[in-house]
Amino acid sequence: MKKGSLERKYTITAYTFLFVPIIFFLVVRFLPMIFSLAMSFTDWNLLSKDINFIGFENFAKIFSDEVFLKSLWNTIKYVIFGVPLVIFLSLIIAVMLNRIRKFQWLFRLLYVMPYITPLVAVSWVWRWFYQPPPMGVFNSILLNLNLSTQQFLGSTEQALFCIVITTVWVQLGYCIVIFLAGLQTIPLEYIEAARIDGASRRQITWKIVVPLLKPITLFLVVMQSISFLRIFTQVYNMSVQGSGGPLNSTKPLVLYIYEKAFVNFDMGLASSASLILFALIMFITFIQMKFLNEKS
């Protein structure tokens, strides 16, 4: 068989295999997005047969809704508090894990376990931790230390941070594994040369290791930001009756969209809110990539 003919067959085979996932992506991802975009300009309600074009009325209604504005601010707070905390802690733990040789696999497994555990189960376990005494673990510890008990999930000021801590605990394992993979790619010659020049362990970490991990840090910051912007399961399972309470203090945008779509059946309004969330994710991701790329 001629070489040109064989290469053409390889090319056709490659395109054939690529065609299936592209079709799957278009049908499952792209078409629903276009449909949602079109529905965001209508008054589509599951309880009504009529669908009418209403322009930007849904967006005007959303931005005058105090619950939406509260949910939007809560979502931003999840990102502001959650992303830096999970990135910083996972980097520190990964650097320490990279220094040990015995039982490193055991520690790595222990940190990854929360990430591979179903998020619903994790949420209910942490909900039990935060319960009032005598059921709650944290309040029982506070009582044994003669300290005052806390409301945790029952407080409008503490509930959001309780969910942030739970999410950080879940995401730590994933970030640690990615950082460890990045640490393995740093040439040992750099570390040895710095030691010969008299650099301390802290100087090696902050002057050599952390700068070389910037591409991985950028990836994790973007991925974690998207994860916190789409937070839902933890809030739904940890807040009372899955309402994002108390008093909407933990309600994120995704839960707001869910309630509009499947509780109020207002699909047009839910589509508009989804479009705003999509724009927010794209905007924050673009800013982070531009800022961190310039820094690196």
PDB file of N, CA, C and O in Angstrom, residues 35 82 89-90 99 117 122 139 146 149 163 176 182 186 242 261 273:
ATOM      1  N   PHE A  35     -30.676  27.164  23.479  1.00  0.00           N
ATOM      2  CA  PHE A  35     -32.091  27.117  23.867  1.00  0.00           C
ATOM      3  C   PHE A  35     -32.336  27.972  25.114  1.00  0.00           C
ATOM      4  O   PHE A  35     -33.321  28.722  25.194  1.00  0.00           O
ATOM      5  N   GLY A  82     -13.246  31.226  49.627  1.00  0.00           N
ATOM      6  CA  GLY A  82     -12.920  29.820  49.420  1.00  0.00           C
ATOM      7  C   GLY A  82     -11.681  29.580  48.578  1.00  0.00           C
ATOM      8  O   GLY A  82     -10.818  28.764  48.949  1.00  0.00           O
ATOM      9  N   LEU A  89      -3.688  26.531  51.386  1.00  0.00           N
ATOM     10  CA  LEU A  89      -3.532  25.334  52.216  1.00  0.00           C
ATOM     11  C   LEU A  89      -3.018  24.147  51.409  1.00  0.00           C
ATOM     12  O   LEU A  89      -2.129  23.413  51.861  1.00  0.00           O
ATOM     13  N   SER A  90      -3.544  23.954  50.197  1.00  0.00           N
ATOM     14  CA  SER A  90      -3.116  22.807  49.391  1.00  0.00           C
ATOM     15  C   SER A  90      -1.653  22.951  48.956  1.00  0.00           C
ATOM     16  O   SER A  90      -0.923  21.958  48.895  1.00  0.00           O
ATOM     17  N   ARG A  99       8.279  16.519  50.781  1.00  0.00           N
ATOM     18  CA  ARG A  99       9.553  16.365  51.502  1.00  0.00           C
ATOM     19  C   ARG A  99       9.671  15.025  52.201  1.00  0.00           C
ATOM     20  O   ARG A  99      10.767  14.623  52.581  1.00  0.00           O
ATOM     21  N   THR A 117     -15.257  11.090  47.953  1.00  0.00           N
ATOM     22  CA  THR A 117     -16.472  10.717  48.691  1.00  0.00           C
ATOM     23  C   THR A 117     -17.658  11.502  48.126  1.00  0.00           C
ATOM     24  O   THR A 117     -17.516  12.686  47.807  1.00  0.00           O
ATOM     25  N   VAL A 122     -20.732  13.850  52.444  1.00  0.00           N
ATOM     26  CA  VAL A 122     -19.834  14.783  53.140  1.00  0.00           C
ATOM     27  C   VAL A 122     -20.634  15.934  53.763  1.00  0.00           C
ATOM     28  O   VAL A 122     -20.407  16.315  54.913  1.00  0.00           O
ATOM     29  N   ASN A 139     -19.676  21.861  68.918  1.00  0.00           N
ATOM     30  CA  ASN A 139     -20.221  22.482  70.126  1.00  0.00           C
ATOM     31  C   ASN A 139     -19.924  21.645  71.363  1.00  0.00           C
ATOM     32  O   ASN A 139     -19.727  22.199  72.458  1.00  0.00           O
ATOM     33  N   ASN A 146     -15.039  24.615  78.193  1.00  0.00           N
ATOM     34  CA  ASN A 146     -15.682  25.701  78.949  1.00  0.00           C
ATOM     35  C   ASN A 146     -15.830  26.977  78.101  1.00  0.00           C
ATOM     36  O   ASN A 146     -15.714  28.094  78.616  1.00  0.00           O
ATOM     37  N   THR A 149     -21.073  27.983  73.282  1.00  0.00           N
ATOM     38  CA  THR A 149     -21.430  27.281  72.049  1.00  0.00           C
ATOM     39  C   THR A 149     -21.772  28.292  70.942  1.00  0.00           C
ATOM     40  O   THR A 149     -22.043  29.463  71.214  1.00  0.00           O
ATOM     41  N   ILE A 163     -20.015  26.570  55.446  1.00  0.00           N
ATOM     42  CA  ILE A 163     -20.074  25.865  54.150  1.00  0.00           C
ATOM     43  C   ILE A 163     -18.778  26.053  53.373  1.00  0.00           C
ATOM     44  O   ILE A 163     -18.314  25.129  52.690  1.00  0.00           O
ATOM     45  N   ILE A 176      -4.089  19.291  46.100  1.00  0.00           N
ATOM     46  CA  ILE A 176      -2.811  18.741  46.583  1.00  0.00           C
ATOM     47  C   ILE A 176      -2.213  17.800  45.541  1.00  0.00           C
ATOM     48  O   ILE A 176      -1.003  17.842  45.259  1.00  0.00           O
ATOM     49  N   GLY A 182       2.989  18.860  39.949  1.00  0.00           N
ATOM     50  CA  GLY A 182       3.819  19.984  39.515  1.00  0.00           C
ATOM     51  C   GLY A 182       5.179  19.993  40.195  1.00  0.00           C
ATOM     52  O   GLY A 182       6.200  20.301  39.568  1.00  0.00           O
ATOM     53  N   ILE A 186       9.751  19.904  38.795  1.00  0.00           N
ATOM     54  CA  ILE A 186      10.800  20.904  39.037  1.00  0.00           C
ATOM     55  C   ILE A 186      12.161  20.209  39.051  1.00  0.00           C
ATOM     56  O   ILE A 186      12.376  19.274  39.835  1.00  0.00           O
ATOM     57  N   GLY A 242     -32.939  22.901  52.636  1.00  0.00           N
ATOM     58  CA  GLY A 242     -32.318  23.196  51.348  1.00  0.00           C
ATOM     59  C   GLY A 242     -32.678  24.542  50.780  1.00  0.00           C
ATOM     60  O   GLY A 242     -32.685  24.738  49.564  1.00  0.00           O
ATOM     61  N   ALA A 261     -36.629  27.575  38.614  1.00  0.00           N
ATOM     62  CA  ALA A 261     -36.973  26.632  37.550  1.00  0.00           C
ATOM     63  C   ALA A 261     -37.878  25.501  38.038  1.00  0.00           C
ATOM     64  O   ALA A 261     -38.869  25.173  37.367  1.00  0.00           O
ATOM     65  N   ALA A 273     -31.318  34.121  34.688  1.00  0.00           N
ATOM     66  CA  ALA A 273     -30.350  34.044  35.791  1.00  0.00           C
ATOM     67  C   ALA A 273     -29.168  33.152  35.409  1.00  0.00           C
ATOM     68  O   ALA A 273     -28.019  33.436  35.775  1.00  0.00           O
TER      69      ALA A 273
END
